[in-house]
């Protein structure tokens, strides 16, 4: 869905990206000092949504949630 922009549920390509961390948004993941933005992809055909943590934040999330 992130790559290719095709919905895995209904096959539509009507996908929008909602970047994580915008002002007023709730799409943050707690990760110790500070939070990590969650980027979300939403299918405007069926409503399915997918969430992605940015690659450069994965180490931070892993450290926080495994200790
Ligand atoms: Zn869909």
Coordinates of N, CA and C and ligand atoms in Angstrom, one line a residue:
X1 N 0.9 -1.2 0.0 CA 0.0 0.0 0.0 C 0.9 1.3 0.0
X2 N 1.9 1.2 0.8 CA 2.9 2.3 0.8 C 3.6 2.4 -0.5
X3 N 4.1 1.2 -0.9 CA 4.7 1.2 -2.2 C 3.7 0.6 -3.2
X4 N 3.4 1.3 -4.3 CA 2.5 0.8 -5.3 C 1.1 1.5 -5.2
X5 N 0.8 1.9 -4.0 CA -0.5 2.6 -3.8 C -1.7 1.8 -4.3
X6 N -1.7 0.5 -4.0 CA -2.9 -0.3 -4.3 C -3.4 -0.8 -3.0
X7 N -4.7 -0.7 -2.8 CA -5.3 -1.3 -1.6 C -5.3 -2.8 -1.6
X8 N -4.7 -3.4 -0.5 CA -4.7 -4.9 -0.5 C -6.0 -5.5 -0.3
X9 N -7.0 -4.8 0.2 CA -8.3 -5.3 0.5 C -9.3 -5.3 -0.7
X10 N -9.3 -4.1 -1.4 CA -10.3 -4.0 -2.4 C -9.7 -3.8 -3.8
X11 N -8.3 -3.5 -3.9 CA -7.7 -3.4 -5.2 C -7.7 -2.0 -5.7
X12 N -8.4 -1.1 -5.0 CA -8.5 0.3 -5.5 C -7.1 1.0 -5.4
X13 N -6.9 2.0 -6.3 CA -5.7 2.8 -6.2 C -6.0 4.2 -5.7
X14 N -7.2 4.3 -5.1 CA -7.6 5.6 -4.5 C -7.0 5.7 -3.1
X15 N -5.7 5.9 -3.0 CA -5.0 5.9 -1.7 C -4.5 7.3 -1.4
X16 N -4.7 7.7 -0.1 CA -4.2 8.9 0.3 C -3.2 8.7 1.4
X17 N -2.2 9.5 1.5 CA -1.2 9.4 2.6 C -1.4 10.5 3.6
X18 N -1.5 10.1 4.9 CA -1.7 11.1 5.9 C -0.4 11.1 6.8
X19 N 0.5 12.0 6.6 CA 1.8 12.0 7.3 C 1.6 12.1 8.8
X20 N 2.4 11.3 9.5 CA 2.3 11.4 11.0 C 2.9 12.7 11.5
X21 N 2.5 13.0 12.7 CA 3.1 14.1 13.4 C 2.7 15.5 13.0
X22 N 1.6 15.6 12.2 CA 1.2 17.0 11.9 C 0.5 17.6 13.2
X23 N 0.4 18.9 13.2 CA -0.1 19.5 14.4 C -1.6 19.1 14.6
X24 N -1.9 18.8 15.8 CA -3.3 18.4 16.2 C -3.6 16.9 15.9
X25 N -2.7 16.3 15.2 CA -3.0 14.9 14.9 C -2.7 14.0 16.0
X26 N -3.3 12.8 16.0 CA -3.1 11.9 17.1 C -2.2 10.7 16.7
X27 N -1.7 10.8 15.5 CA -0.9 9.7 15.0 C 0.6 9.7 15.5
X28 N 0.7 9.5 16.8 CA 2.1 9.4 17.3 C 2.2 8.2 18.1
X29 N 3.4 7.6 18.2 CA 3.6 6.4 19.0 C 4.6 6.8 20.1
X30 N 4.2 6.5 21.4 CA 5.2 6.8 22.4 C 6.4 6.0 22.3
X31 N 7.6 6.6 22.5 CA 8.8 5.9 22.4 C 9.9 6.6 23.3
X32 N 9.6 6.6 24.6 CA 10.6 7.1 25.5 C 10.6 8.7 25.4
X33 N 11.8 9.2 25.2 CA 12.0 10.6 25.1 C 11.4 11.1 23.8
X34 N 10.3 11.7 23.8 CA 9.6 12.1 22.6 C 8.8 11.0 22.0
X35 N 8.2 11.3 21.0 CA 7.3 10.3 20.3 C 7.8 10.1 18.9
X36 N 7.2 9.2 18.2 CA 7.5 8.8 16.9 C 6.3 9.0 16.0
X37 N 6.4 9.7 14.9 CA 5.2 9.9 14.0 C 4.9 8.6 13.3
X38 N 3.6 8.4 13.1 CA 3.1 7.3 12.4 C 2.5 7.8 11.1
X39 N 3.0 7.4 10.0 CA 2.4 7.7 8.7 C 1.3 6.8 8.4
X40 N 0.2 7.3 7.9 CA -1.0 6.4 7.6 C -1.4 6.5 6.2
X41 N -1.7 5.4 5.6 CA -2.2 5.3 4.2 C -3.7 4.8 4.3
X42 N -4.6 5.6 3.7 CA -6.0 5.3 3.8 C -6.6 5.0 2.4
X43 N -7.3 3.9 2.3 CA -8.0 3.7 1.0 C -9.3 4.4 1.0
X44 N -9.5 5.3 0.1 CA -10.8 6.1 0.1 C -11.9 5.3 -0.6
X45 N -11.6 4.1 -1.0 CA -12.7 3.3 -1.6 C -13.4 2.4 -0.6
X46 N -12.6 1.7 0.3 CA -13.2 0.8 1.3 C -12.9 1.3 2.7
X47 N -12.0 2.2 2.9 CA -11.7 2.6 4.3 C -10.6 1.9 5.0
X48 N -10.0 1.0 4.4 CA -8.9 0.3 5.0 C -7.7 1.2 5.2
X49 N -7.0 1.1 6.4 CA -5.9 2.0 6.6 C -4.7 1.2 7.1
X50 N -3.5 1.7 6.8 CA -2.3 1.0 7.1 C -1.4 2.0 7.8
X51 N -0.6 1.6 8.8 CA 0.2 2.5 9.5 C 1.7 2.1 9.4
X52 N 2.6 3.1 9.2 CA 4.0 2.8 9.0 C 4.8 3.7 10.0
X53 N 5.8 3.1 10.6 CA 6.8 3.9 11.3 C 7.9 4.1 10.4
X54 N 8.5 5.3 10.4 CA 9.6 5.6 9.5 C 10.8 4.8 9.8
X55 N 11.6 4.4 8.8 CA 12.7 3.5 9.0 C 13.7 4.1 10.0
X56 N 14.0 5.4 9.9 CA 15.0 5.9 10.8 C 14.5 6.0 12.3
X57 N 13.3 5.6 12.6 CA 12.8 5.7 13.9 C 12.6 4.3 14.5
X58 N 12.8 3.3 13.7 CA 12.5 1.9 14.2 C 13.4 1.5 15.3
X59 N 14.7 1.9 15.3 CA 15.6 1.5 16.4 C 15.1 2.1 17.7
X60 N 14.7 3.4 17.7 CA 14.2 4.0 18.8 C 12.9 3.3 19.4
X61 N 12.0 3.0 18.6 CA 10.8 2.3 19.0 C 11.2 0.9 19.6
X62 N 12.0 0.2 18.9 CA 12.4 -1.1 19.4 C 13.0 -1.1 20.8
X63 N 13.9 -0.1 21.0 CA 14.6 0.0 22.2 C 13.6 0.3 23.3
X64 N 12.7 1.2 23.1 CA 11.7 1.6 24.1 C 10.8 0.4 24.5
X65 N 10.3 -0.3 23.5 CA 9.3 -1.3 23.7 C 9.8 -2.7 24.0
X66 N 11.1 -2.8 24.1 CA 11.7 -4.1 24.4 C 12.4 -4.1 25.7
X67 N 12.5 -2.9 26.3 CA 13.2 -2.8 27.6 C 12.2 -2.7 28.8
Ligands
LIG1 ZN1 -9.7 -0.5 -0.3

